[in-house]
CSV table of C-alpha atoms in Angstrom, one decimal:
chain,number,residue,atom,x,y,z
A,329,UNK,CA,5.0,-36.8,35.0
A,330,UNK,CA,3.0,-37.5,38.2
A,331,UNK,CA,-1.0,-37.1,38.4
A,332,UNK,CA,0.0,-34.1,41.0
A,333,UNK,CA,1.6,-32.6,38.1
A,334,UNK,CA,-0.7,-32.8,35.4
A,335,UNK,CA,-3.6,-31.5,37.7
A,336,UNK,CA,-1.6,-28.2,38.4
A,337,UNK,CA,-0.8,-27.7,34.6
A,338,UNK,CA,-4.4,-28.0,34.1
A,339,UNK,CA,-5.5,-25.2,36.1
A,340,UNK,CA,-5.4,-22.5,34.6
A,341,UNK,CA,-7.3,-23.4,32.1
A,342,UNK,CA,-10.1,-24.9,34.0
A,343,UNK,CA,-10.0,-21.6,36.0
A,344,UNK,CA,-10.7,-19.7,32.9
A,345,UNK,CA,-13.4,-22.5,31.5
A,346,UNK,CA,-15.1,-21.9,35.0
A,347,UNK,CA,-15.3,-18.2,35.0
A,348,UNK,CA,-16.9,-18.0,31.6
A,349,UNK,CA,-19.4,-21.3,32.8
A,350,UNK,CA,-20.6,-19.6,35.8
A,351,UNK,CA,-20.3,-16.3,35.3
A,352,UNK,CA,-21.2,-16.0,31.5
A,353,UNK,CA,-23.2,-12.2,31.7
A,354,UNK,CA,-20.1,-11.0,33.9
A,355,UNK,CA,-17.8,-12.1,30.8
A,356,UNK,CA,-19.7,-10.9,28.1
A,357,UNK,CA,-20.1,-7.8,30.3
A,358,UNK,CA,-16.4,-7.1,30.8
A,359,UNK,CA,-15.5,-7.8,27.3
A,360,UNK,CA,-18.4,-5.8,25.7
A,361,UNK,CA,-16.6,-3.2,28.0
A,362,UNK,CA,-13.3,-3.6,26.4
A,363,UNK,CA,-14.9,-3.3,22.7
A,364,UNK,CA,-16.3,-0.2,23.9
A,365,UNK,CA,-13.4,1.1,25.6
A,366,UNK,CA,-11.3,0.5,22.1
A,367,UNK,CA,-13.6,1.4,19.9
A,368,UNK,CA,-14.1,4.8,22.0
A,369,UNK,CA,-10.5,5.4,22.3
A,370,UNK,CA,-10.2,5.2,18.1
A,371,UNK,CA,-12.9,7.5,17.8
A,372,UNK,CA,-11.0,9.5,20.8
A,373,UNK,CA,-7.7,9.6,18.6
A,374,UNK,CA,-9.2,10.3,14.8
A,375,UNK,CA,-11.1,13.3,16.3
A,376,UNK,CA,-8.0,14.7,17.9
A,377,UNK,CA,-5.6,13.7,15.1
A,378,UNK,CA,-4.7,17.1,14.2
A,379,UNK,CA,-4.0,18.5,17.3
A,380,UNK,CA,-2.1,14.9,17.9
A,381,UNK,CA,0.2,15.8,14.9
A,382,UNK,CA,0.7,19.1,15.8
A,383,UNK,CA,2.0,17.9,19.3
A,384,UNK,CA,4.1,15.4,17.4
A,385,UNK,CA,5.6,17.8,14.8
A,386,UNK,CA,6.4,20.4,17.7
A,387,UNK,CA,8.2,17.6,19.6
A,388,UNK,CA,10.5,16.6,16.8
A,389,UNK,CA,10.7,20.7,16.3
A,390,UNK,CA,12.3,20.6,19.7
A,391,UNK,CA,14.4,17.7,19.2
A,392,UNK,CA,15.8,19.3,16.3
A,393,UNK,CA,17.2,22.4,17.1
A,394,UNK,CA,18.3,20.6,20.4
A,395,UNK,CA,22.0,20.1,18.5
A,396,UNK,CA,21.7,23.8,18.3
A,397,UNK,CA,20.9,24.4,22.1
A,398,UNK,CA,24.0,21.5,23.1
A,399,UNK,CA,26.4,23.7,20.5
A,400,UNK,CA,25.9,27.4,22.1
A,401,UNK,CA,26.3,25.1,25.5
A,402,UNK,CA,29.9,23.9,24.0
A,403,UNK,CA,30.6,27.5,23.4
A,404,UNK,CA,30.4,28.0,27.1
A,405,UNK,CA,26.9,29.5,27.4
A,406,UNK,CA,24.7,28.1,30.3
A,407,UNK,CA,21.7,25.8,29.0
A,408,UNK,CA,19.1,28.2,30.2
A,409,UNK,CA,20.4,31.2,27.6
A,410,UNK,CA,21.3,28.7,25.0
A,411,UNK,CA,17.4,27.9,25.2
A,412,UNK,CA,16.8,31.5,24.9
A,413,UNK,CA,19.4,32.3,22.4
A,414,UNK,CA,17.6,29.4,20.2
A,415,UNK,CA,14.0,30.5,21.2
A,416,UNK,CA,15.2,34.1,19.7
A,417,UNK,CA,16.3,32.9,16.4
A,418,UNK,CA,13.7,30.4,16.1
A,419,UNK,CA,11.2,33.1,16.2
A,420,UNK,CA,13.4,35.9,14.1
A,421,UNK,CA,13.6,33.3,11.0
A,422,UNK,CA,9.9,32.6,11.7
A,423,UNK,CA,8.8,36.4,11.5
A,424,UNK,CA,11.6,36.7,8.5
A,425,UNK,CA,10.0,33.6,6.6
A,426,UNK,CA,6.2,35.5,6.9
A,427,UNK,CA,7.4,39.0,6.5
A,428,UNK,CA,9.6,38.5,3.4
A,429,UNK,CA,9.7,34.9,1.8
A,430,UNK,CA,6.1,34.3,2.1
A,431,UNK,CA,4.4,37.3,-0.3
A,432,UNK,CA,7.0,36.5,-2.8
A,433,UNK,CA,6.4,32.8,-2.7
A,434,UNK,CA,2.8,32.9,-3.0
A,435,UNK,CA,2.9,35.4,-6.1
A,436,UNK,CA,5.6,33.5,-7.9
A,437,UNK,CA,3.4,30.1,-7.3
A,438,UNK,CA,-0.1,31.8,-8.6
A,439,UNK,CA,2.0,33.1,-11.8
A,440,UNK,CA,3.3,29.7,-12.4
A,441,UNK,CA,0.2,28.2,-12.2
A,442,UNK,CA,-1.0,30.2,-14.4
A,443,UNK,CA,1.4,30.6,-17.1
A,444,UNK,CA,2.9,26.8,-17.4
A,445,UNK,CA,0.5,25.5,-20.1
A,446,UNK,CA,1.8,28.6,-22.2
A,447,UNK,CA,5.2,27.6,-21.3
A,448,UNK,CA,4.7,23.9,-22.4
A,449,UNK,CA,3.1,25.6,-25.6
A,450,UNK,CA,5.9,27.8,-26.3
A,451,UNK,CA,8.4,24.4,-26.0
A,452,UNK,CA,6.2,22.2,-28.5
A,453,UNK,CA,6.2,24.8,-30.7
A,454,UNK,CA,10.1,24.9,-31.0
A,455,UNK,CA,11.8,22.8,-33.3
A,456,UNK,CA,14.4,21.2,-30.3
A,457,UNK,CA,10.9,19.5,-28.6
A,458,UNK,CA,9.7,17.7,-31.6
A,459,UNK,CA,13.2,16.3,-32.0
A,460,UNK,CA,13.7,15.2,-28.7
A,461,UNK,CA,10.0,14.0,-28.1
A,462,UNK,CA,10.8,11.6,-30.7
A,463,UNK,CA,14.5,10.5,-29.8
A,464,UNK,CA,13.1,9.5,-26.5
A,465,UNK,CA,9.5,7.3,-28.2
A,466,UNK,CA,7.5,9.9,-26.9
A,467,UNK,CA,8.9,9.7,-23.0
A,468,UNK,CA,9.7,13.4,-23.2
A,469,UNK,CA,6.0,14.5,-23.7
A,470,UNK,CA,4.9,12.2,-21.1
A,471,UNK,CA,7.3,13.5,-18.5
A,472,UNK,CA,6.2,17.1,-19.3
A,473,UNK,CA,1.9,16.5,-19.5
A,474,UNK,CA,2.9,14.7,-16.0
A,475,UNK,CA,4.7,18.1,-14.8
A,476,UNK,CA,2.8,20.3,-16.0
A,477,UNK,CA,-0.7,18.6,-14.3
A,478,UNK,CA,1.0,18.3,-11.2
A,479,UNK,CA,1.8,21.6,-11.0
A,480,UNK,CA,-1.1,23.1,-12.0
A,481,UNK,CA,-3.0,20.9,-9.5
A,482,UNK,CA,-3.9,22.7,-6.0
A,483,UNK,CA,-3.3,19.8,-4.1
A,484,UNK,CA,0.1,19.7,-4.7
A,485,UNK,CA,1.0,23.2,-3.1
A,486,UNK,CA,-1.4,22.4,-0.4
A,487,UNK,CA,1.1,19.9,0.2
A,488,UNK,CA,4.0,21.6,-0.4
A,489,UNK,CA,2.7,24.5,2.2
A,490,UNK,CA,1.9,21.1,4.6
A,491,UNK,CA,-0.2,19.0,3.7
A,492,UNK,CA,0.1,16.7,6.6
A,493,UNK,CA,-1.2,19.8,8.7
A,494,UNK,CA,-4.2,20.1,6.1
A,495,UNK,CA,-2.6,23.7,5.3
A,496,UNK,CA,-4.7,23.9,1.6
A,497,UNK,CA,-8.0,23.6,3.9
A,498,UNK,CA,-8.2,27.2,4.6
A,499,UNK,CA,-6.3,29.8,5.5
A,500,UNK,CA,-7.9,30.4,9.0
A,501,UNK,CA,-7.2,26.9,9.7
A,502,UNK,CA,-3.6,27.1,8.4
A,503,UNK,CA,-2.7,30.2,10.5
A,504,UNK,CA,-4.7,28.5,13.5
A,505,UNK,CA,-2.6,25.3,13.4
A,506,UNK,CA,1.2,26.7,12.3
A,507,UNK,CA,0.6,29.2,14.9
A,508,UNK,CA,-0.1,26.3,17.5
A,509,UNK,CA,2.8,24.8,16.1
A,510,UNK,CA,4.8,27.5,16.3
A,511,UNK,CA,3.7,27.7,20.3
A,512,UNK,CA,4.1,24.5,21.4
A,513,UNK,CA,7.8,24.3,19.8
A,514,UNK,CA,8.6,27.3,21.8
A,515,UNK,CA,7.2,25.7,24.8
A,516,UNK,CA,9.1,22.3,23.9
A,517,UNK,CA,12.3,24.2,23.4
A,518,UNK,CA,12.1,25.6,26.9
A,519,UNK,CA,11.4,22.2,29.1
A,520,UNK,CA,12.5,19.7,26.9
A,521,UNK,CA,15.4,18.4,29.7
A,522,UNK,CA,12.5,19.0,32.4
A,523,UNK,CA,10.2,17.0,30.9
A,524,UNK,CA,12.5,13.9,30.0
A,525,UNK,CA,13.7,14.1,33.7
A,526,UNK,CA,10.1,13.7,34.3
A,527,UNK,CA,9.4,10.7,31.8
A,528,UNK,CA,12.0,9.6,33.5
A,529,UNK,CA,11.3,9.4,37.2
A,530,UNK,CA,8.2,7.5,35.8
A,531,UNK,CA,10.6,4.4,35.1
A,532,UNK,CA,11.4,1.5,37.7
A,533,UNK,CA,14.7,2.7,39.3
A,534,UNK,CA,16.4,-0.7,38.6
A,535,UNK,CA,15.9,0.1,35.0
A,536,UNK,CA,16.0,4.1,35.2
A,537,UNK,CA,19.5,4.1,33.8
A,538,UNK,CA,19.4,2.1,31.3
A,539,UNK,CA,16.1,3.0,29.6
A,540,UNK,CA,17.3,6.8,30.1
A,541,UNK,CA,20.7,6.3,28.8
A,542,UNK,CA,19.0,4.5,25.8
A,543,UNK,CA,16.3,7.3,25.1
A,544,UNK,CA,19.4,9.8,25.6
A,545,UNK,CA,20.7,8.4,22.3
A,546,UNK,CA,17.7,8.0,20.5
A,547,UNK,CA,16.6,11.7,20.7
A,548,UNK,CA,19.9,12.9,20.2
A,549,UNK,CA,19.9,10.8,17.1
A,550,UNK,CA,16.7,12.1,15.7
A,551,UNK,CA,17.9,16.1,16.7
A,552,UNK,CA,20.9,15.8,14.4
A,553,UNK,CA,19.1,13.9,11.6
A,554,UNK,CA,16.7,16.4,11.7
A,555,UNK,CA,18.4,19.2,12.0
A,556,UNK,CA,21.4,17.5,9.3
A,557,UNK,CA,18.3,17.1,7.1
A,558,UNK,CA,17.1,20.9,7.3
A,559,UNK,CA,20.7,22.3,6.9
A,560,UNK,CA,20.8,19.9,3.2
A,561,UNK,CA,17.9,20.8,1.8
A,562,UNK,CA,18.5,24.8,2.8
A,563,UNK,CA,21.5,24.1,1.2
A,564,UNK,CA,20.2,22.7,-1.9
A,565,UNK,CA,17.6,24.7,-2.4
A,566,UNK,CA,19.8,27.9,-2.3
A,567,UNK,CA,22.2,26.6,-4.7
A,568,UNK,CA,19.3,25.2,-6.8
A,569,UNK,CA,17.6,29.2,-6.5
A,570,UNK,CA,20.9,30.6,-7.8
A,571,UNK,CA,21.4,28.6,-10.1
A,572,UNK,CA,17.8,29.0,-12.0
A,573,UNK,CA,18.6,33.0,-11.4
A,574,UNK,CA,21.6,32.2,-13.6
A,575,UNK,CA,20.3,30.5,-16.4
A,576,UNK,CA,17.4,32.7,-16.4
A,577,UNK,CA,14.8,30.1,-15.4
A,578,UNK,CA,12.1,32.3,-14.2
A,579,UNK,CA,10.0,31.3,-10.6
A,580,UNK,CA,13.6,30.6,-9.5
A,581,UNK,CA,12.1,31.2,-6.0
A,582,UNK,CA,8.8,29.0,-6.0
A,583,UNK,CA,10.9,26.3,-7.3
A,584,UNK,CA,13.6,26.4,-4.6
A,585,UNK,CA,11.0,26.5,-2.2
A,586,UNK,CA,10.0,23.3,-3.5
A,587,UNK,CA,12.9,22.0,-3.9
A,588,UNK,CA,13.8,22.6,-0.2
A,589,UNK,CA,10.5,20.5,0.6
A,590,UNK,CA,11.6,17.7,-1.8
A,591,UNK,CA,15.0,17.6,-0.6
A,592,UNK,CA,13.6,16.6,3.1
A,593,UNK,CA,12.5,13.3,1.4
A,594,UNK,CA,15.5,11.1,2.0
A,595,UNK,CA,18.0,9.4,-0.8
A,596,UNK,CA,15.3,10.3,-3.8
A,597,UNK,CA,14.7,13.9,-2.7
A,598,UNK,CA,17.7,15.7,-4.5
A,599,UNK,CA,16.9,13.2,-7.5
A,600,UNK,CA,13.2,14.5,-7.9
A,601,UNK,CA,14.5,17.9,-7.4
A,602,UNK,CA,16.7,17.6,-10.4
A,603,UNK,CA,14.5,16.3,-12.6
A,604,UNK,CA,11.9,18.7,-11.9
A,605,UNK,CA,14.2,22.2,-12.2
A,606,UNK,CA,15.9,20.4,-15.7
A,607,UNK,CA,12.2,19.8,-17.1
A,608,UNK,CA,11.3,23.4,-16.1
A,609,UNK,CA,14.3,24.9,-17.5
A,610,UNK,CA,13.8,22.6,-20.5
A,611,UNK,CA,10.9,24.6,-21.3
A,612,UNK,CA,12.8,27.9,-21.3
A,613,UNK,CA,15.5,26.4,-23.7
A,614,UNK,CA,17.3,23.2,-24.6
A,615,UNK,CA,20.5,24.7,-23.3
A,616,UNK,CA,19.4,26.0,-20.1
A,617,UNK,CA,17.6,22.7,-19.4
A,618,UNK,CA,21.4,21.0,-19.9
A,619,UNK,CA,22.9,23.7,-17.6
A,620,UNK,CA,20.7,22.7,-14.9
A,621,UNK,CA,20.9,19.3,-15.5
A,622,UNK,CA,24.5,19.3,-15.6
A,623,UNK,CA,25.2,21.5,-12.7
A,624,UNK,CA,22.3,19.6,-10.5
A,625,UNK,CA,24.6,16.1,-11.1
A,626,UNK,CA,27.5,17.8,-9.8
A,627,UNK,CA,25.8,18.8,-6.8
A,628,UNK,CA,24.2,15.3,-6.3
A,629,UNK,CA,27.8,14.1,-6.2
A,630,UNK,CA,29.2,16.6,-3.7
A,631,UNK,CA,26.3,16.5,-1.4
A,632,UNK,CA,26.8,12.7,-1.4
A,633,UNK,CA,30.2,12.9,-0.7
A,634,UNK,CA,31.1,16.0,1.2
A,635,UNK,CA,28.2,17.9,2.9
A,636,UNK,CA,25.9,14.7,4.0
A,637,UNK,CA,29.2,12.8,5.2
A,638,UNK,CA,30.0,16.5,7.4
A,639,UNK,CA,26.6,17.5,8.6
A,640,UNK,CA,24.7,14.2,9.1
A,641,UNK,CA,28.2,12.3,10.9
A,642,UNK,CA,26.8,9.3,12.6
A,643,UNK,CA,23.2,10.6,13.7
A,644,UNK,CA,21.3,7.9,11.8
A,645,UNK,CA,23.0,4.3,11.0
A,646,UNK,CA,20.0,3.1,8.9
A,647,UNK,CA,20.9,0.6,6.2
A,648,UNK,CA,19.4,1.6,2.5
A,649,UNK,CA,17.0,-0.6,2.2
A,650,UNK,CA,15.3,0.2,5.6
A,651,UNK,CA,16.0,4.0,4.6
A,652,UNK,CA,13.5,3.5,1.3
A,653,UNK,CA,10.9,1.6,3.1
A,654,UNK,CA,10.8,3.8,6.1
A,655,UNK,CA,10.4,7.1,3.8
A,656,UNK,CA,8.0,5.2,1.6
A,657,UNK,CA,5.9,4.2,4.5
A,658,UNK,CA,6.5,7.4,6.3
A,659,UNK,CA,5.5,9.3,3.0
A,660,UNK,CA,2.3,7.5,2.4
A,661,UNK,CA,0.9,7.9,6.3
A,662,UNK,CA,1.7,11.7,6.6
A,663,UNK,CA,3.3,12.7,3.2
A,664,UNK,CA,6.9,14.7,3.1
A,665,UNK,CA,6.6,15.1,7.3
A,666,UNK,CA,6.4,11.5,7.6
A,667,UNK,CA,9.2,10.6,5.3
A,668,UNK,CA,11.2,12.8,7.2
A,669,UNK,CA,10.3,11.0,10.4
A,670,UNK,CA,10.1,7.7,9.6
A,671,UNK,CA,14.2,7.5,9.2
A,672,UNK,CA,15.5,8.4,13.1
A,673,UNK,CA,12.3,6.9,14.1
A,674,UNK,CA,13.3,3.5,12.2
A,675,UNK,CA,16.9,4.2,13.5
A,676,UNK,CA,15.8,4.7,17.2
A,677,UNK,CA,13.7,0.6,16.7
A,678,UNK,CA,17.0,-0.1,15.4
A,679,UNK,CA,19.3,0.8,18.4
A,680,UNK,CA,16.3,-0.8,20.5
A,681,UNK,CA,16.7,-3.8,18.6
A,682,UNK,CA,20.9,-4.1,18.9
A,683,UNK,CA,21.0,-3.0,22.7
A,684,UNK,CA,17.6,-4.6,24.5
A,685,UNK,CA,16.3,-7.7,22.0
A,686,UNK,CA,19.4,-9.0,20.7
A,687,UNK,CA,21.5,-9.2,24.0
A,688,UNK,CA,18.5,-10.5,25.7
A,689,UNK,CA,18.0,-13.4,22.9
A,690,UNK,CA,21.8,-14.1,23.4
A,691,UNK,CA,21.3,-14.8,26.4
A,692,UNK,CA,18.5,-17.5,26.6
């Protein structure tokens, strides 16, 4: 290596040494600036974080029933009144959820708050509980004091009603927000292919096709996981409902409302869900309890096997592992909505990964 060259790989830094040497109030200036800028810009995003996650939850709200909109399209109906056909029944189940599965709900969860210790009560005094309590070294009574403080806790139906939307805050705030929510989606629903196209155009046209075609697949990944996720907890949380109804469980409804909730929580969702109606029915009788428990394991095996395979097809190619992380991650950030978004958002990194860094690497 020449002198010639050893003097031009030493310039830049001699540059920068120069800059900060002769102009040392203009650097401290500009990066005092920066500090500002960032630490203005966190403040910025905590103070908005709500209206930030309501955006977010409307977006995926959009991407979700998008499967919906591309179906009707399949069945020959232009985009434009598969958007309204979708917009319709979007806000029909809405006004049916208020109007009818709300009152219920709510008057089912107060009564079981309120009469679960005298459930537990009624189940130690029975002659089955002792027995079992001491079969399992005391595992049983642990299991049910856990139960019985969570649901008796307030925090936990503030998070079932959404807790990631701060729904248990108040109730002005709660109708506030979902009704933002519920807004925005509409408005999502109804440009969602406008506003791509203009995400899009933002692109440099010597990559436009590639990034598009990429982000394409993405989003239509994450609109059938989440809308593959909705149909199996719906589904499991019907069948759960009936099936309390049949045993005689009472606050059949409450619980497959939070069963549906649950269920959204990938891999362990249906697992939790079990456990939780077989304890509850436990403490109606021992034979109810192995009804449920019974029944619930047959389900876990069909849904494993027939309905996830038919409804979720190929949306999300996430390996197990990543799956547990991502909804443990997910969970912990934003509770049950971000365990149900960390999976196609982990899927879409994934895709990334196989299609831009790998190929790229490949090729050095």
């Amino acid at each position: 290596m020449n002198q010639a060259e050893r003097m031009r790989r030493r310039e830049p830094a001699q540059s920068n040494g120069t800059f900060f040497a002769n102009h040392p109030l203009r650097w401290g200036f500009i990066v005092s600036l920066g500090v500002m800028l960032a630490i203005l810009l966190g403040i910025a995003v905590a103070n908005l974080q709500s209206v930030l996650l309501s955006v977010f939850i409307a977006a995926f709200v959009a991407l979700g029933l998008d499967p919906l909109i591309r179906w009707f399209q399949r069945r020959g109906l232009k985009r434009s009144m598969a958007i309204i056909v979708v917009i319709l029944l979007f806000v029909g189940v809405a006004v049916a959820i208020v109007w009818i599965l709300v009152p219920p709900v709510v008057e089912q969860a107060a009564s079981l708050v309120k009469n679960i210790p005298a459930m537990v009560k009624n189940a130690q005094d029975s002659g089955w509980y002792d027995q079992a309590n001491e079969a399992t070294n005391g595992v049983l009574a642990t299991v049910v004091k856990a139960v019985q403080d969570a649901l008796t806790d307030p925090n936990l139906w503030a998070t079932v009603g959404g807790g990631a939307l701060a729904f248990g805050a108040s109730v002005i705030s709660a109708i506030s927000t979902g009704f933002f929510v519920f807004v925005l989606s509409i408005y999502f629903i109804a440009t969602l292919d406008s506003t791509k196209q203009a995400c899009y155009t933002l692109i440099r046209k010597s990559n436009r096709a590639q990034i598009s075609d990429l982000a394409e697949r993405i989003m239509l990944s994450v609109g059938k996981y989440l809308s593959g996720m909705v149909i199996l907890a719906f589904m499991n949380a019907t069948y759960s409902t009936i099936l309390l109804v049949i045993v005689g469980v009472p606050y059949a409804l409450i619980i497959g409302v939070v069963a549906f909730f649950v269920t959204l929580i990938p891999l362990i969702g249906t697992v939790l869900t079990t456990i939780l109606m077989t304890i509850i029915a436990l403490l109606v009788s021992p034979t109810a309890g192995l009804i449920v428990l019974i029944f619930m394991l047959v389900y876990m095996q069909v849904e494993a096997y027939v309905l996830t395979p038919k409804v979720m097809g190929k949306a999300v190619q996430v390996p197990g592992t990543i799956v547990l992380i991502s909804a443990l991650a997910g969970g912990t950030l934003l509770g049950l909505l971000g365990a149900l978004v960390a999976i196609p958002i982990s899927a879409g990194i994934l895709l990334i990964i196989r299609e831009i860094v790998i190929p790229k690497q490949a090729r050095l």
